[in-house]
């Protein structure tokens, strides 16, 4: 139980284009989902918290117009990186709240912007 | 100073060894404690979820919480090469997702055959 999927697992895009990453909770409903970014050999950096049916809450320093988050249902949240640039290349990971303090993470999406 | 401190390692042990991973924290409001395992290029996986002080055992893994010392540990018995990963501790003041977790930076463990 508590499986979270992400799609795509790996994406390459050209600078200036937009990329959408999907995060789905497969066997449970998630009122809250989280989006993280992780650089090689570094820890998780929380980008935003999304609650179903409401606007996402972004962490300080994260551009909300660049990283668009939509949590349209209890099983799906999406992250769109708009006008991507090479510095946006990173490993993006979503997680879904399990009802308590625990989180269930997706497998991650590796984004490379050329 | 970070709210959660975790020795980044790297930690290298021979197969079969007992591994001790630790985190300290400064926020006395933390009540819920998690350990996650992250393999390279994968998302973290929840290993243990505990509340308040005491021990919790699950197979080869034991999570220990000492709130008086603001110190938590994860013990791995009979360590295996497949345990080689980065281990992240996480803590929260609330038992809901409204309270975000605060993560340690992770300890990288290598178990050598």
mmCIF file of C-alpha atoms in Angstrom:
data_model
loop_
_atom_site.group_PDB
_atom_site.id
_atom_site.type_symbol
_atom_site.label_atom_id
_atom_site.label_comp_id
_atom_site.label_asym_id
_atom_site.label_seq_id
_atom_site.Cartn_x
_atom_site.Cartn_y
_atom_site.Cartn_z
ATOM 1 C CA UNK A 1 0.000 0.000 0.000
ATOM 2 C CA UNK A 2 0.815 3.737 -0.052
ATOM 3 C CA UNK A 3 2.277 3.800 -3.544
ATOM 4 C CA UNK A 4 3.067 7.082 -5.261
ATOM 5 C CA UNK A 5 3.985 7.279 -8.919
ATOM 6 C CA UNK A 6 5.613 10.032 -10.939
ATOM 7 C CA UNK A 7 5.625 10.596 -14.646
ATOM 8 C CA UNK A 8 7.846 11.011 -16.501
ATOM 9 C CA UNK A 9 10.806 9.466 -14.719
ATOM 10 C CA UNK A 10 13.237 11.307 -16.960
ATOM 11 C CA UNK A 11 12.771 14.222 -19.306
ATOM 12 C CA UNK A 12 15.062 16.309 -21.486
ATOM 13 C CA UNK A 13 13.790 19.603 -22.810
ATOM 14 C CA UNK A 14 15.151 22.638 -24.563
ATOM 15 C CA UNK A 15 15.681 25.931 -22.811
ATOM 16 C CA UNK A 16 12.575 28.084 -22.890
ATOM 17 C CA UNK A 17 10.064 25.258 -23.050
ATOM 18 C CA UNK A 18 7.724 24.084 -20.279
ATOM 19 C CA UNK A 19 7.639 20.671 -18.674
ATOM 20 C CA UNK A 20 4.831 19.056 -16.665
ATOM 21 C CA UNK A 21 5.476 16.398 -14.052
ATOM 22 C CA UNK A 22 2.619 14.310 -12.678
ATOM 23 C CA UNK A 23 2.427 12.827 -9.202
ATOM 24 C CA UNK A 24 -0.256 10.258 -8.405
ATOM 25 C CA UNK A 25 -1.187 8.415 -5.239
ATOM 26 C CA UNK A 26 -2.202 5.013 -6.591
ATOM 27 C CA UNK A 27 -3.915 3.286 -3.693
ATOM 28 C CA UNK A 28 -4.888 6.051 -1.303
ATOM 29 C CA UNK A 29 -6.258 9.558 -1.335
ATOM 30 C CA UNK A 30 -3.877 12.364 -0.500
ATOM 31 C CA UNK A 31 -5.240 15.656 0.705
ATOM 32 C CA UNK A 32 -1.734 17.039 0.880
ATOM 33 C CA UNK A 33 1.147 16.544 -1.509
ATOM 34 C CA UNK A 34 4.628 17.980 -1.359
ATOM 35 C CA UNK A 35 7.129 18.841 -4.081
ATOM 36 C CA UNK A 36 10.856 18.656 -3.459
ATOM 37 C CA UNK A 37 13.961 19.373 -5.433
ATOM 38 C CA UNK A 38 17.219 17.554 -4.861
ATOM 39 C CA UNK A 39 20.667 18.292 -6.261
ATOM 40 C CA UNK A 40 23.314 15.538 -6.422
ATOM 41 C CA UNK A 41 24.554 14.479 -3.002
ATOM 42 C CA UNK A 42 22.384 17.072 -1.304
ATOM 43 C CA UNK A 43 19.316 16.806 0.867
ATOM 44 C CA UNK A 44 15.708 17.351 -0.065
ATOM 45 C CA UNK A 45 14.646 20.941 -0.563
ATOM 46 C CA UNK A 46 10.935 21.507 -0.062
ATOM 47 C CA UNK A 47 9.539 23.658 -2.846
ATOM 48 C CA UNK A 48 5.844 23.755 -2.055
ATOM 49 C CA UNK A 49 2.944 22.127 -0.287
ATOM 50 C CA UNK A 50 -0.217 21.521 -2.263
ATOM 51 C CA UNK A 51 -3.634 20.832 -0.840
ATOM 52 C CA UNK A 52 -6.426 19.438 -2.962
ATOM 53 C CA UNK A 53 -8.675 22.161 -4.282
ATOM 54 C CA UNK A 54 -6.644 25.098 -3.023
ATOM 55 C CA UNK A 55 -3.584 27.092 -4.026
ATOM 56 C CA UNK A 56 -0.190 25.700 -3.245
ATOM 57 C CA UNK A 57 1.953 27.178 -0.505
ATOM 58 C CA UNK A 58 5.437 27.919 -1.754
ATOM 59 C CA UNK A 59 8.598 27.987 0.329
ATOM 60 C CA UNK A 60 10.569 31.171 0.558
ATOM 61 C CA UNK A 61 12.690 31.741 -2.514
ATOM 62 C CA UNK A 62 10.670 29.476 -4.816
ATOM 63 C CA UNK A 63 9.166 31.334 -7.765
ATOM 64 C CA UNK A 64 5.479 30.472 -7.889
ATOM 65 C CA UNK A 65 5.134 31.742 -11.458
ATOM 66 C CA UNK A 66 7.931 29.506 -12.608
ATOM 67 C CA UNK A 67 6.917 26.355 -10.747
ATOM 68 C CA UNK A 68 3.169 25.992 -11.213
ATOM 69 C CA UNK A 69 1.504 23.456 -8.970
ATOM 70 C CA UNK A 70 -2.001 22.122 -9.425
ATOM 71 C CA UNK A 71 -3.675 19.646 -7.072
ATOM 72 C CA UNK A 72 -6.942 19.051 -8.862
ATOM 73 C CA UNK A 73 -7.934 15.776 -7.221
ATOM 74 C CA UNK A 74 -7.157 13.663 -4.173
ATOM 75 C CA UNK A 75 -4.875 11.448 -6.248
ATOM 76 C CA UNK A 76 -3.132 13.834 -8.631
ATOM 77 C CA UNK A 77 -0.831 16.795 -8.304
ATOM 78 C CA UNK A 78 1.169 18.329 -11.141
ATOM 79 C CA UNK A 79 4.270 20.494 -11.230
ATOM 80 C CA UNK A 80 4.884 22.545 -14.356
ATOM 81 C CA UNK A 81 8.296 24.097 -14.823
ATOM 82 C CA UNK A 82 7.658 27.056 -17.109
ATOM 83 C CA UNK A 83 10.272 28.532 -19.433
ATOM 84 C CA UNK A 84 12.830 26.051 -18.196
ATOM 85 C CA UNK A 85 16.508 26.979 -18.134
ATOM 86 C CA UNK A 86 19.611 24.850 -17.562
ATOM 87 C CA UNK A 87 19.739 25.891 -13.910
ATOM 88 C CA UNK A 88 16.345 24.209 -13.437
ATOM 89 C CA UNK A 89 17.941 20.859 -14.217
ATOM 90 C CA UNK A 90 17.501 18.756 -11.094
ATOM 91 C CA UNK A 91 15.801 15.753 -9.529
ATOM 92 C CA UNK A 92 12.201 16.561 -8.628
ATOM 93 C CA UNK A 93 10.412 14.365 -6.113
ATOM 94 C CA UNK A 94 6.826 14.481 -4.963
ATOM 95 C CA UNK A 95 5.355 12.969 -1.837
ATOM 96 C CA UNK A 96 1.850 12.362 -0.564
ATOM 97 C CA UNK A 97 0.766 12.720 3.008
ATOM 98 C CA UNK A 98 -0.273 9.495 4.690
ATOM 99 C CA UNK A 99 -2.719 11.116 7.062
ATOM 100 C CA UNK A 100 -0.212 11.530 9.856
ATOM 101 C CA UNK A 101 3.233 13.094 9.810
ATOM 102 C CA UNK A 102 4.600 10.440 7.469
ATOM 103 C CA UNK A 103 5.038 10.991 3.746
ATOM 104 C CA UNK A 104 5.116 8.546 0.863
ATOM 105 C CA UNK A 105 7.473 9.547 -1.885
ATOM 106 C CA UNK A 106 7.357 9.061 -5.609
ATOM 107 C CA UNK A 107 10.358 7.662 -7.490
ATOM 108 C CA UNK A 108 11.418 11.089 -8.726
ATOM 109 C CA UNK A 109 11.752 12.816 -12.093
ATOM 110 C CA UNK A 110 15.111 13.754 -13.497
ATOM 111 C CA UNK A 111 14.862 16.953 -15.533
ATOM 112 C CA UNK A 112 17.635 17.993 -17.891
ATOM 113 C CA UNK A 113 17.307 21.324 -19.665
ATOM 114 C CA UNK A 114 19.629 21.812 -22.630
ATOM 115 C CA UNK B 1 22.089 26.333 13.459
ATOM 116 C CA UNK B 2 19.852 23.799 11.782
ATOM 117 C CA UNK B 3 16.824 22.432 13.609
ATOM 118 C CA UNK B 4 17.887 18.892 12.748
ATOM 119 C CA UNK B 5 21.510 17.798 12.627
ATOM 120 C CA UNK B 6 22.596 14.568 11.015
ATOM 121 C CA UNK B 7 26.148 13.362 10.458
ATOM 122 C CA UNK B 8 26.501 13.081 6.673
ATOM 123 C CA UNK B 9 29.081 10.315 6.875
ATOM 124 C CA UNK B 10 29.949 8.564 4.714
ATOM 125 C CA UNK B 11 29.720 5.498 6.913
ATOM 126 C CA UNK B 12 31.243 2.238 5.710
ATOM 127 C CA UNK B 13 30.763 -1.054 7.545
ATOM 128 C CA UNK B 14 31.324 -4.734 6.778
ATOM 129 C CA UNK B 15 28.381 -6.979 6.074
ATOM 130 C CA UNK B 16 26.771 -8.276 9.251
ATOM 131 C CA UNK B 17 27.739 -5.261 11.361
ATOM 132 C CA UNK B 18 25.334 -3.342 13.552
ATOM 133 C CA UNK B 19 24.843 0.154 12.215
ATOM 134 C CA UNK B 20 23.863 3.143 14.303
ATOM 135 C CA UNK B 21 22.535 6.254 12.599
ATOM 136 C CA UNK B 22 21.738 9.335 14.635
ATOM 137 C CA UNK B 23 20.080 12.723 14.552
ATOM 138 C CA UNK B 24 19.873 15.518 17.071
ATOM 139 C CA UNK B 25 17.335 18.284 17.098
ATOM 140 C CA UNK B 26 16.692 21.551 18.848
ATOM 141 C CA UNK B 27 12.924 22.035 18.555
ATOM 142 C CA UNK B 28 11.251 20.573 21.625
ATOM 143 C CA UNK B 29 7.881 20.683 19.833
ATOM 144 C CA UNK B 30 8.851 17.730 17.653
ATOM 145 C CA UNK B 31 6.745 14.731 18.634
ATOM 146 C CA UNK B 32 6.762 12.519 15.550
ATOM 147 C CA UNK B 33 9.907 10.989 14.160
ATOM 148 C CA UNK B 34 10.510 9.250 10.861
ATOM 149 C CA UNK B 35 13.377 7.494 9.153
ATOM 150 C CA UNK B 36 13.532 7.258 5.387
ATOM 151 C CA UNK B 37 15.898 5.295 3.161
ATOM 152 C CA UNK B 38 16.891 6.710 -0.216
ATOM 153 C CA UNK B 39 18.700 4.705 -2.840
ATOM 154 C CA UNK B 40 20.678 6.586 -5.456
ATOM 155 C CA UNK B 41 18.457 8.285 -8.047
ATOM 156 C CA UNK B 42 15.273 7.146 -6.293
ATOM 157 C CA UNK B 43 12.702 8.768 -4.038
ATOM 158 C CA UNK B 44 12.938 8.198 -0.271
ATOM 159 C CA UNK B 45 11.120 5.244 1.255
ATOM 160 C CA UNK B 46 9.505 5.378 4.695
ATOM 161 C CA UNK B 47 11.234 2.928 7.049
ATOM 162 C CA UNK B 48 10.057 3.817 10.538
ATOM 163 C CA UNK B 49 7.504 6.166 12.067
ATOM 164 C CA UNK B 50 7.520 6.691 15.816
ATOM 165 C CA UNK B 51 5.883 8.905 18.360
ATOM 166 C CA UNK B 52 7.527 10.388 21.435
ATOM 167 C CA UNK B 53 10.209 8.571 23.414
ATOM 168 C CA UNK B 54 10.957 4.870 23.352
ATOM 169 C CA UNK B 55 11.877 2.108 20.941
ATOM 170 C CA UNK B 56 10.158 0.624 17.938
ATOM 171 C CA UNK B 57 11.361 -2.498 16.200
ATOM 172 C CA UNK B 58 10.616 -3.731 12.695
ATOM 173 C CA UNK B 59 12.645 -6.678 11.534
ATOM 174 C CA UNK B 60 16.318 -5.722 11.480
ATOM 175 C CA UNK B 61 15.524 -2.081 12.154
ATOM 176 C CA UNK B 62 15.047 -0.422 15.541
ATOM 177 C CA UNK B 63 14.156 3.225 15.963
ATOM 178 C CA UNK B 64 14.937 4.849 19.268
ATOM 179 C CA UNK B 65 13.789 8.253 20.494
ATOM 180 C CA UNK B 66 15.140 10.089 23.534
ATOM 181 C CA UNK B 67 13.188 13.309 23.826
ATOM 182 C CA UNK B 68 14.986 14.381 26.977
ATOM 183 C CA UNK B 69 18.245 14.473 25.032
ATOM 184 C CA UNK B 70 16.615 15.498 21.734
ATOM 185 C CA UNK B 71 18.307 12.549 20.090
ATOM 186 C CA UNK B 72 17.006 9.835 17.812
ATOM 187 C CA UNK B 73 18.690 6.755 16.436
ATOM 188 C CA UNK B 74 18.133 4.060 13.856
ATOM 189 C CA UNK B 75 19.856 0.741 14.412
ATOM 190 C CA UNK B 76 20.302 -1.793 11.646
ATOM 191 C CA UNK B 77 21.203 -5.307 12.735
ATOM 192 C CA UNK B 78 22.950 -7.823 10.506
ATOM 193 C CA UNK B 79 23.533 -5.175 7.881
ATOM 194 C CA UNK B 80 23.426 -6.265 4.235
ATOM 195 C CA UNK B 81 24.910 -4.751 1.072
ATOM 196 C CA UNK B 82 21.326 -3.951 0.050
ATOM 197 C CA UNK B 83 21.168 -1.570 3.031
ATOM 198 C CA UNK B 84 23.671 0.680 1.259
ATOM 199 C CA UNK B 85 21.765 3.928 0.815
ATOM 200 C CA UNK B 86 21.294 7.385 2.276
ATOM 201 C CA UNK B 87 19.229 7.476 5.465
ATOM 202 C CA UNK B 88 17.218 10.573 6.263
ATOM 203 C CA UNK B 89 15.700 11.386 9.611
ATOM 204 C CA UNK B 90 12.618 13.597 9.705
ATOM 205 C CA UNK B 91 10.564 15.161 12.458
ATOM 206 C CA UNK B 92 7.267 16.902 12.871
ATOM 207 C CA UNK B 93 5.424 18.671 15.648
ATOM 208 C CA UNK B 94 2.037 17.571 14.354
ATOM 209 C CA UNK B 95 0.567 14.237 13.397
ATOM 210 C CA UNK B 96 -0.985 15.698 10.297
ATOM 211 C CA UNK B 97 0.346 16.831 6.974
ATOM 212 C CA UNK B 98 -0.508 20.368 7.935
ATOM 213 C CA UNK B 99 2.705 20.243 9.906
ATOM 214 C CA UNK B 100 5.566 19.856 7.496
ATOM 215 C CA UNK B 101 8.397 17.530 8.343
ATOM 216 C CA UNK B 102 11.886 18.856 8.947
ATOM 217 C CA UNK B 103 14.492 16.611 7.370
ATOM 218 C CA UNK B 104 18.089 15.950 8.249
ATOM 219 C CA UNK B 105 20.624 16.127 5.451
ATOM 220 C CA UNK B 106 21.044 12.348 5.381
ATOM 221 C CA UNK B 107 23.788 9.858 6.233
ATOM 222 C CA UNK B 108 25.281 7.824 3.411
ATOM 223 C CA UNK B 109 25.864 4.205 4.375
ATOM 224 C CA UNK B 110 27.871 1.612 2.494
ATOM 225 C CA UNK B 111 27.787 -2.022 3.598
ATOM 226 C CA UNK B 112 30.674 -3.950 2.109
ATOM 227 C CA UNK B 113 30.314 -7.673 1.334
#
